[in-house]
JSON list of C-alpha atoms in Angstrom, two decimals:
[
{"chain": "A", "resi": 1, "resn": "UNK", "atom": "CA", "xyz": [-107.69, -24.30, -6.50]},
{"chain": "A", "resi": 2, "resn": "UNK", "atom": "CA", "xyz": [-108.84, -22.66, -9.75]},
{"chain": "A", "resi": 3, "resn": "UNK", "atom": "CA", "xyz": [-111.45, -20.25, -10.92]},
{"chain": "A", "resi": 4, "resn": "UNK", "atom": "CA", "xyz": [-112.36, -16.62, -10.57]},
{"chain": "A", "resi": 5, "resn": "UNK", "atom": "CA", "xyz": [-112.79, -14.22, -7.05]},
{"chain": "A", "resi": 6, "resn": "UNK", "atom": "CA", "xyz": [-114.36, -11.12, -7.27]},
{"chain": "A", "resi": 7, "resn": "UNK", "atom": "CA", "xyz": [-114.64, -9.04, -3.96]},
{"chain": "A", "resi": 8, "resn": "UNK", "atom": "CA", "xyz": [-118.35, -8.82, -2.62]},
{"chain": "A", "resi": 9, "resn": "UNK", "atom": "CA", "xyz": [-118.21, -4.86, -3.25]},
{"chain": "A", "resi": 10, "resn": "UNK", "atom": "CA", "xyz": [-117.58, -5.42, -7.44]},
{"chain": "A", "resi": 11, "resn": "UNK", "atom": "CA", "xyz": [-120.52, -4.75, -9.73]},
{"chain": "A", "resi": 12, "resn": "UNK", "atom": "CA", "xyz": [-120.09, -6.96, -12.73]},
{"chain": "A", "resi": 13, "resn": "UNK", "atom": "CA", "xyz": [-121.56, -5.56, -15.95]},
{"chain": "A", "resi": 14, "resn": "UNK", "atom": "CA", "xyz": [-120.12, -8.25, -18.09]},
{"chain": "A", "resi": 15, "resn": "UNK", "atom": "CA", "xyz": [-120.04, -11.87, -18.05]},
{"chain": "A", "resi": 16, "resn": "UNK", "atom": "CA", "xyz": [-116.62, -13.02, -16.31]},
{"chain": "A", "resi": 17, "resn": "UNK", "atom": "CA", "xyz": [-115.96, -14.87, -19.48]},
{"chain": "A", "resi": 18, "resn": "UNK", "atom": "CA", "xyz": [-115.57, -11.44, -21.31]},
{"chain": "A", "resi": 19, "resn": "UNK", "atom": "CA", "xyz": [-112.99, -10.41, -18.77]},
{"chain": "A", "resi": 20, "resn": "UNK", "atom": "CA", "xyz": [-111.03, -13.66, -18.41]},
{"chain": "A", "resi": 21, "resn": "UNK", "atom": "CA", "xyz": [-111.25, -15.17, -22.14]},
{"chain": "A", "resi": 22, "resn": "UNK", "atom": "CA", "xyz": [-108.45, -17.35, -22.08]},
{"chain": "A", "resi": 23, "resn": "UNK", "atom": "CA", "xyz": [-108.76, -19.85, -19.27]},
{"chain": "A", "resi": 24, "resn": "UNK", "atom": "CA", "xyz": [-105.03, -20.79, -19.12]},
{"chain": "A", "resi": 25, "resn": "UNK", "atom": "CA", "xyz": [-103.84, -17.18, -18.02]},
{"chain": "A", "resi": 26, "resn": "UNK", "atom": "CA", "xyz": [-103.94, -15.21, -14.79]},
{"chain": "A", "resi": 27, "resn": "UNK", "atom": "CA", "xyz": [-106.28, -12.49, -14.93]},
{"chain": "A", "resi": 28, "resn": "UNK", "atom": "CA", "xyz": [-106.40, -9.32, -13.41]},
{"chain": "A", "resi": 29, "resn": "UNK", "atom": "CA", "xyz": [-107.08, -5.54, -13.10]},
{"chain": "A", "resi": 30, "resn": "UNK", "atom": "CA", "xyz": [-104.01, -3.18, -12.43]},
{"chain": "A", "resi": 31, "resn": "UNK", "atom": "CA", "xyz": [-104.18, 0.21, -11.39]},
{"chain": "A", "resi": 32, "resn": "UNK", "atom": "CA", "xyz": [-101.69, 2.31, -13.64]},
{"chain": "A", "resi": 33, "resn": "UNK", "atom": "CA", "xyz": [-102.11, 5.56, -11.63]},
{"chain": "A", "resi": 34, "resn": "UNK", "atom": "CA", "xyz": [-99.99, 3.68, -8.99]},
{"chain": "A", "resi": 35, "resn": "UNK", "atom": "CA", "xyz": [-97.46, 2.21, -11.27]},
{"chain": "A", "resi": 36, "resn": "UNK", "atom": "CA", "xyz": [-93.78, 3.50, -11.61]},
{"chain": "A", "resi": 37, "resn": "UNK", "atom": "CA", "xyz": [-94.70, 5.52, -14.35]},
{"chain": "A", "resi": 38, "resn": "UNK", "atom": "CA", "xyz": [-97.68, 6.79, -13.41]},
{"chain": "A", "resi": 39, "resn": "UNK", "atom": "CA", "xyz": [-100.85, 6.22, -15.83]},
{"chain": "A", "resi": 40, "resn": "UNK", "atom": "CA", "xyz": [-98.72, 3.51, -17.95]},
{"chain": "A", "resi": 41, "resn": "UNK", "atom": "CA", "xyz": [-97.05, 1.23, -15.78]},
{"chain": "A", "resi": 42, "resn": "UNK", "atom": "CA", "xyz": [-98.50, -2.21, -14.72]},
{"chain": "A", "resi": 43, "resn": "UNK", "atom": "CA", "xyz": [-96.84, -3.03, -11.41]},
{"chain": "A", "resi": 44, "resn": "UNK", "atom": "CA", "xyz": [-100.03, -1.94, -9.12]},
{"chain": "A", "resi": 45, "resn": "UNK", "atom": "CA", "xyz": [-102.14, -5.53, -9.71]},
{"chain": "A", "resi": 46, "resn": "UNK", "atom": "CA", "xyz": [-105.22, -5.36, -7.93]},
{"chain": "A", "resi": 47, "resn": "UNK", "atom": "CA", "xyz": [-106.74, -8.50, -5.75]},
{"chain": "A", "resi": 48, "resn": "UNK", "atom": "CA", "xyz": [-110.35, -7.80, -5.88]},
{"chain": "A", "resi": 49, "resn": "UNK", "atom": "CA", "xyz": [-110.54, -9.73, -9.10]},
{"chain": "A", "resi": 50, "resn": "UNK", "atom": "CA", "xyz": [-108.39, -12.48, -10.20]},
{"chain": "A", "resi": 51, "resn": "UNK", "atom": "CA", "xyz": [-108.91, -15.43, -12.39]},
{"chain": "A", "resi": 52, "resn": "UNK", "atom": "CA", "xyz": [-106.75, -18.16, -12.75]},
{"chain": "A", "resi": 53, "resn": "UNK", "atom": "CA", "xyz": [-106.79, -21.93, -13.68]},
{"chain": "A", "resi": 54, "resn": "UNK", "atom": "CA", "xyz": [-106.03, -24.55, -10.99]},
{"chain": "A", "resi": 55, "resn": "UNK", "atom": "CA", "xyz": [-102.33, -24.55, -9.83]},
{"chain": "A", "resi": 56, "resn": "UNK", "atom": "CA", "xyz": [-101.14, -21.53, -11.67]},
{"chain": "A", "resi": 57, "resn": "UNK", "atom": "CA", "xyz": [-97.46, -21.04, -11.04]},
{"chain": "A", "resi": 58, "resn": "UNK", "atom": "CA", "xyz": [-97.77, -17.41, -10.20]},
{"chain": "A", "resi": 59, "resn": "UNK", "atom": "CA", "xyz": [-100.84, -17.76, -7.78]},
{"chain": "A", "resi": 60, "resn": "UNK", "atom": "CA", "xyz": [-99.25, -20.37, -5.99]},
{"chain": "A", "resi": 61, "resn": "UNK", "atom": "CA", "xyz": [-95.86, -18.62, -5.31]},
{"chain": "A", "resi": 62, "resn": "UNK", "atom": "CA", "xyz": [-97.82, -15.70, -4.65]},
{"chain": "A", "resi": 63, "resn": "UNK", "atom": "CA", "xyz": [-99.59, -17.28, -1.96]},
{"chain": "A", "resi": 64, "resn": "UNK", "atom": "CA", "xyz": [-96.51, -19.12, -0.44]},
{"chain": "A", "resi": 65, "resn": "UNK", "atom": "CA", "xyz": [-94.81, -15.56, -0.22]},
{"chain": "A", "resi": 66, "resn": "UNK", "atom": "CA", "xyz": [-97.80, -13.75, 1.46]},
{"chain": "A", "resi": 67, "resn": "UNK", "atom": "CA", "xyz": [-97.85, -16.90, 3.89]},
{"chain": "A", "resi": 68, "resn": "UNK", "atom": "CA", "xyz": [-94.41, -16.63, 4.56]},
{"chain": "A", "resi": 69, "resn": "UNK", "atom": "CA", "xyz": [-94.50, -12.80, 5.28]},
{"chain": "A", "resi": 70, "resn": "UNK", "atom": "CA", "xyz": [-97.42, -12.78, 7.49]},
{"chain": "A", "resi": 71, "resn": "UNK", "atom": "CA", "xyz": [-95.78, -16.12, 9.37]},
{"chain": "A", "resi": 72, "resn": "UNK", "atom": "CA", "xyz": [-95.77, -15.04, 13.18]},
{"chain": "A", "resi": 73, "resn": "UNK", "atom": "CA", "xyz": [-97.25, -11.69, 12.80]},
{"chain": "A", "resi": 74, "resn": "UNK", "atom": "CA", "xyz": [-100.17, -10.05, 13.90]},
{"chain": "A", "resi": 75, "resn": "UNK", "atom": "CA", "xyz": [-99.93, -6.28, 12.05]},
{"chain": "A", "resi": 76, "resn": "UNK", "atom": "CA", "xyz": [-99.21, -5.26, 8.65]},
{"chain": "A", "resi": 77, "resn": "UNK", "atom": "CA", "xyz": [-96.45, -2.96, 9.64]},
{"chain": "A", "resi": 78, "resn": "UNK", "atom": "CA", "xyz": [-94.25, -5.66, 10.74]},
{"chain": "A", "resi": 79, "resn": "UNK", "atom": "CA", "xyz": [-94.91, -7.35, 7.19]},
{"chain": "A", "resi": 80, "resn": "UNK", "atom": "CA", "xyz": [-93.56, -4.17, 5.67]},
{"chain": "A", "resi": 81, "resn": "UNK", "atom": "CA", "xyz": [-90.72, -3.76, 7.87]},
{"chain": "A", "resi": 82, "resn": "UNK", "atom": "CA", "xyz": [-89.29, -7.40, 7.57]},
{"chain": "A", "resi": 83, "resn": "UNK", "atom": "CA", "xyz": [-86.13, -8.02, 5.89]},
{"chain": "A", "resi": 84, "resn": "UNK", "atom": "CA", "xyz": [-87.59, -10.18, 3.24]},
{"chain": "A", "resi": 85, "resn": "UNK", "atom": "CA", "xyz": [-88.74, -6.61, 1.70]},
{"chain": "A", "resi": 86, "resn": "UNK", "atom": "CA", "xyz": [-85.41, -5.00, 1.90]},
{"chain": "A", "resi": 87, "resn": "UNK", "atom": "CA", "xyz": [-83.85, -3.73, -1.36]},
{"chain": "A", "resi": 88, "resn": "UNK", "atom": "CA", "xyz": [-87.42, -3.96, -3.13]},
{"chain": "A", "resi": 89, "resn": "UNK", "atom": "CA", "xyz": [-88.07, -0.74, -5.04]},
{"chain": "A", "resi": 90, "resn": "UNK", "atom": "CA", "xyz": [-91.69, 0.19, -3.23]},
{"chain": "A", "resi": 91, "resn": "UNK", "atom": "CA", "xyz": [-91.25, 3.90, -4.14]},
{"chain": "A", "resi": 92, "resn": "UNK", "atom": "CA", "xyz": [-94.69, 3.60, -6.31]},
{"chain": "A", "resi": 93, "resn": "UNK", "atom": "CA", "xyz": [-96.32, 2.59, -3.38]},
{"chain": "A", "resi": 94, "resn": "UNK", "atom": "CA", "xyz": [-97.25, 5.43, -0.78]},
{"chain": "A", "resi": 95, "resn": "UNK", "atom": "CA", "xyz": [-96.41, 4.65, 2.71]},
{"chain": "A", "resi": 96, "resn": "UNK", "atom": "CA", "xyz": [-99.85, 3.83, 4.07]},
{"chain": "A", "resi": 97, "resn": "UNK", "atom": "CA", "xyz": [-100.12, 1.61, 0.85]},
{"chain": "A", "resi": 98, "resn": "UNK", "atom": "CA", "xyz": [-96.81, -0.43, 1.96]},
{"chain": "A", "resi": 99, "resn": "UNK", "atom": "CA", "xyz": [-98.07, -0.63, 5.50]},
{"chain": "A", "resi": 100, "resn": "UNK", "atom": "CA", "xyz": [-101.45, -1.66, 4.75]},
{"chain": "A", "resi": 101, "resn": "UNK", "atom": "CA", "xyz": [-101.54, -3.57, 1.09]},
{"chain": "A", "resi": 102, "resn": "UNK", "atom": "CA", "xyz": [-99.17, -6.48, 2.07]},
{"chain": "A", "resi": 103, "resn": "UNK", "atom": "CA", "xyz": [-100.43, -8.21, -1.27]},
{"chain": "A", "resi": 104, "resn": "UNK", "atom": "CA", "xyz": [-98.83, -5.76, -3.29]},
{"chain": "A", "resi": 105, "resn": "UNK", "atom": "CA", "xyz": [-95.66, -6.02, -1.09]},
{"chain": "A", "resi": 106, "resn": "UNK", "atom": "CA", "xyz": [-95.75, -9.90, -2.10]},
{"chain": "A", "resi": 107, "resn": "UNK", "atom": "CA", "xyz": [-96.27, -9.22, -5.46]},
{"chain": "A", "resi": 108, "resn": "UNK", "atom": "CA", "xyz": [-93.25, -6.91, -6.04]},
{"chain": "A", "resi": 109, "resn": "UNK", "atom": "CA", "xyz": [-91.15, -9.45, -4.29]},
{"chain": "A", "resi": 110, "resn": "UNK", "atom": "CA", "xyz": [-91.94, -12.07, -6.84]},
{"chain": "A", "resi": 111, "resn": "UNK", "atom": "CA", "xyz": [-91.64, -9.68, -10.12]},
{"chain": "A", "resi": 112, "resn": "UNK", "atom": "CA", "xyz": [-88.47, -8.01, -8.70]},
{"chain": "A", "resi": 113, "resn": "UNK", "atom": "CA", "xyz": [-86.52, -10.98, -7.34]},
{"chain": "A", "resi": 114, "resn": "UNK", "atom": "CA", "xyz": [-87.84, -14.01, -9.51]},
{"chain": "A", "resi": 115, "resn": "UNK", "atom": "CA", "xyz": [-87.15, -13.83, -13.39]},
{"chain": "A", "resi": 116, "resn": "UNK", "atom": "CA", "xyz": [-89.72, -16.65, -13.66]},
{"chain": "A", "resi": 117, "resn": "UNK", "atom": "CA", "xyz": [-92.48, -14.84, -12.13]},
{"chain": "A", "resi": 118, "resn": "UNK", "atom": "CA", "xyz": [-91.37, -11.66, -13.64]},
{"chain": "A", "resi": 119, "resn": "UNK", "atom": "CA", "xyz": [-92.10, -13.25, -17.13]},
{"chain": "A", "resi": 120, "resn": "UNK", "atom": "CA", "xyz": [-95.22, -14.42, -16.24]},
{"chain": "A", "resi": 121, "resn": "UNK", "atom": "CA", "xyz": [-96.35, -11.14, -14.85]},
{"chain": "A", "resi": 122, "resn": "UNK", "atom": "CA", "xyz": [-95.03, -9.48, -18.40]},
{"chain": "A", "resi": 123, "resn": "UNK", "atom": "CA", "xyz": [-95.86, -11.81, -20.81]},
{"chain": "A", "resi": 124, "resn": "UNK", "atom": "CA", "xyz": [-98.35, -14.78, -19.30]},
{"chain": "A", "resi": 125, "resn": "UNK", "atom": "CA", "xyz": [-101.06, -12.31, -17.49]},
{"chain": "A", "resi": 126, "resn": "UNK", "atom": "CA", "xyz": [-103.88, -11.04, -19.02]},
{"chain": "A", "resi": 127, "resn": "UNK", "atom": "CA", "xyz": [-103.99, -7.57, -17.32]},
{"chain": "A", "resi": 128, "resn": "UNK", "atom": "CA", "xyz": [-106.98, -5.32, -17.76]},
{"chain": "A", "resi": 129, "resn": "UNK", "atom": "CA", "xyz": [-107.22, -1.62, -16.98]}
]
């Protein structure tokens, strides 16, 4: 898989090529308000728009981690309370965000525990604000 995803509620005012000009990078929006340093940090990467080439390593690992987190579970609260998220700094996420937005939990796990994924996040993503 590869390409671009945009939630149906997005209203695109520019061609996707303007948002994701380099087809080799993972492109996503981040919401700085919810970062560790409110208004500046890039930890809160959204999933309502993503663009990536086929087989992008971050997307592959994010998908695996998400599937693992949800394996055998039916409620998002059960995901959040799993030991796989113990020790992560989730202080920038409200309790509701931790319970409901499990993709943010899995993103945090990757960038906090995997140096290779952290490098991609810091240097190999085209993050839009």
